[in-house]
Amino acid sequence: MAESTASQIIAAIGGAENVRSLTHCATRLRFELVDAGKVDQARLDGTKGVLGTVPQSGDRYQVVIGGGVANVYEDIMHLPEMAKAGASAGKAAKSTGEMTDAEVKAAERAKARGKFAWLDSFFEYLSDSFRPILGVLLGASIIIALVNLLISLNVIPNDEASAGWVFIKAIWKGVFYFLPIMVAYNAAKKLKVDPWLGGAIMGMLMTPQFTSLMDTKTFPDTTCVTNAALGTTSCTAKIFGLPMLLSDYSGNVFVPLLMAAVLAVVYHGLKKIIPESVQLVFVPFFCMIIVGALTAFLIGPLGVWAGNELGIGLSWMNTHAPFVFAIIIPLLYPFLVPLGLHWPLNALMIMNINTLGYDFIQGPMGTWNFACFGATAGVLFLSMRDKDPVMRQTSLGALAAGLLGGVSEPSLYGIHLRYKMVYKRMLVGCATGGVVIAILGWLFPSTVASGQVVHGVTTTAFAFTSLLTIPVFNQMWVYGVSIAAAFIVSFLMVAMFDYRTPEQKAEAKQRAADYAAEKAAAKGKSADAPAAETGTKTAVETTTVGSPLSGHIVSLDESGDPVFASRALGEGVAIQPTDSTVVAPVSGVLSTVAETGHAFGIKTDDGVEVLVHVGIDTVKMNGEGFAVAVKTNQRVSAGDTLVTVDFDKVKEAGYSTTTLMTVTNTMALASVTPRTDIDVKAGDAVLDIQH
């Protein structure tokens, strides 16, 4: 019997006894190991279902799985050898107060494991402060792109006097205006500080009362000056006799990052000296007074100054050496993103928009992104030619995430960092895109809102560089030609010269042969099966998936769980239950049954993989209130009881009863279409499947 993916991962990681703790995020397994030197990285990289491996500082290790990480995690935790390791891992995590590792980390950084732990922590802080809000930033950027496209086609007017236009603008402006509060919340949470405290202190600087201090008519002691280079105004007020430098903090990201770091020191210091019985009241009280004052008088002005100086430096380079700037950016980004060093540049882009009124970094950056996607397209082309099912699935998913979402990580971790020759091909595309945007940007300069002539591509919005956001760029045709050149050159370089060593080509050829043999064997087995046993020569095709509960069906976007809402675990629905019995939504074999009774994975005979997740964060209830009626590898029919849940207990524990159901292998199917905003009984169809 073939060894399972879970067993192979644990064996390659050094065995269960080498696992100190194990957690997972939306895409990867996060190990803390006893000895990272025992890891067989080559074996891990060759394991089916593993998209990449990311060694880290200390003895931490990440294994990139993708959308199905939750199922693999459950499989690992149910391995017999993990029973003892899992218990000790939990104790270790609790005693050390372990924090979640950064999601984006490069193998290059990990080669210096143990030497740069502080640097890893710094960039984890930056990335974890931004990553949770990337969804709303992406949503806002797409809205801006669509609006700009409609304006350019004269479908809607660019009219500030139109109430409809002002309303639409408010949809995305709200994201960027209140961005400092969002960043402060995430940064505080990362540093184990009450995140609402971080958001509240940052929000103080954005209240009408605080901003009104800049009104020189109301407050005669306030003086204001204009920064000619940036076109911004800063004011100084007298507060209790002390000078306070005032600025518009909307959209600023440097200030909340600095503030949260200071808040963490004050917060944890106060918790040590204030009795636990009154910490709930007095820790926030003193933090708001102390850190609020420090932020207003010192941290805020310092953050604005630091951000402005960085912006001025890059702006000077873009103005005086635009040709060099346009080439350097796309050549640097392939190394910055895996190392996590791109987060400061992302912050600068947002700051440029809020100070200059436009950004000049995203245009050249887009050429790197499309060079990356072009290389992935080349890998997809070769995998289709060679009939390699593993790389075809990996590259197709990565290409879709890139072209439609502007996300490069699936390409990087799934392909590029595993096959180092990709980088050599891709850098040619990066350089080509950079040269094209430099030449065209110089020959055809653009004019920004202030009237300044700029040699290069600019944008007034923070946009993920995807096909959908092309309309947000000024000199759109220059940008379009540049990213097309980068994409095509990278594609041709990979397609013509390949990206694999002779040994890797041989492995791919063997994978294709094994896959073809498995398909032939399965087809032969189906053809030989007795008619009385199967009724047909093939499995019955699953065309619908029933509801596991009676209740009201809503979209995953309304589920309240960001991982499910992102579709990382596939398309599906959320059920607001009116009954306590959870039933099998399809007939098949239970591939996953969580010990806590909160999650069930079912695979149908025709390969549809369905995940039922009862409640949100209910894993923390440790099975209390869950009466499980099935076990792993058991065959069930649609309508069979999986678990009976005391939803009153779930509510009392403070968790949501919303039950989520997804088709985890959505990408392998033609379509999965949810039926939402309806009331159903258990078993009623809520998902339509097309193969």
mmCIF file of N, CA and C in Angstrom, residues 146-159 165 168:
data_model
loop_
_atom_site.group_PDB
_atom_site.id
_atom_site.type_symbol
_atom_site.label_atom_id
_atom_site.label_comp_id
_atom_site.label_asym_id
_atom_site.label_seq_id
_atom_site.Cartn_x
_atom_site.Cartn_y
_atom_site.Cartn_z
ATOM 1 N N LEU A 146 -11.720 49.128 -12.699
ATOM 2 C CA LEU A 146 -12.967 49.071 -13.467
ATOM 3 C C LEU A 146 -13.543 50.471 -13.685
ATOM 4 N N VAL A 147 -13.481 51.309 -12.633
ATOM 5 C CA VAL A 147 -13.988 52.683 -12.764
ATOM 6 C C VAL A 147 -13.177 53.452 -13.799
ATOM 7 N N ASN A 148 -11.835 53.330 -13.735
ATOM 8 C CA ASN A 148 -10.991 54.020 -14.716
ATOM 9 C C ASN A 148 -11.270 53.543 -16.130
ATOM 10 N N LEU A 149 -11.518 52.237 -16.265
ATOM 11 C CA LEU A 149 -11.832 51.690 -17.592
ATOM 12 C C LEU A 149 -13.144 52.276 -18.114
ATOM 13 N N LEU A 150 -14.157 52.353 -17.258
ATOM 14 C CA LEU A 150 -15.457 52.891 -17.668
ATOM 15 C C LEU A 150 -15.361 54.373 -18.000
ATOM 16 N N ILE A 151 -14.505 55.096 -17.248
ATOM 17 C CA ILE A 151 -14.306 56.522 -17.542
ATOM 18 C C ILE A 151 -13.622 56.686 -18.898
ATOM 19 N N SER A 152 -12.583 55.867 -19.150
ATOM 20 C CA SER A 152 -11.855 55.975 -20.421
ATOM 21 C C SER A 152 -12.731 55.633 -21.617
ATOM 22 N N LEU A 153 -13.743 54.789 -21.393
ATOM 23 C CA LEU A 153 -14.676 54.422 -22.472
ATOM 24 C C LEU A 153 -15.872 55.357 -22.537
ATOM 25 N N ASN A 154 -15.860 56.402 -21.685
ATOM 26 C CA ASN A 154 -16.948 57.385 -21.619
ATOM 27 C C ASN A 154 -18.295 56.761 -21.239
ATOM 28 N N VAL A 155 -18.226 55.669 -20.491
ATOM 29 C CA VAL A 155 -19.467 55.046 -20.009
ATOM 30 C C VAL A 155 -20.003 55.822 -18.810
ATOM 31 N N ILE A 156 -19.089 56.264 -17.925
ATOM 32 C CA ILE A 156 -19.486 57.099 -16.796
ATOM 33 C C ILE A 156 -18.622 58.352 -16.798
ATOM 34 N N PRO A 157 -19.130 59.484 -16.297
ATOM 35 C CA PRO A 157 -18.339 60.724 -16.300
ATOM 36 C C PRO A 157 -17.425 60.801 -15.084
ATOM 37 N N ASN A 158 -16.301 61.481 -15.265
ATOM 38 C CA ASN A 158 -15.400 61.762 -14.139
ATOM 39 C C ASN A 158 -15.838 63.090 -13.533
ATOM 40 N N ASP A 159 -16.904 63.027 -12.761
ATOM 41 C CA ASP A 159 -17.578 64.242 -12.304
ATOM 42 C C ASP A 159 -17.681 64.255 -10.788
ATOM 43 N N TRP A 165 -20.908 59.268 -8.463
ATOM 44 C CA TRP A 165 -19.457 59.154 -8.591
ATOM 45 C C TRP A 165 -18.775 59.289 -7.228
ATOM 46 N N ILE A 168 -19.197 56.009 -5.294
ATOM 47 C CA ILE A 168 -18.302 54.951 -5.783
ATOM 48 C C ILE A 168 -16.874 55.218 -5.317
#
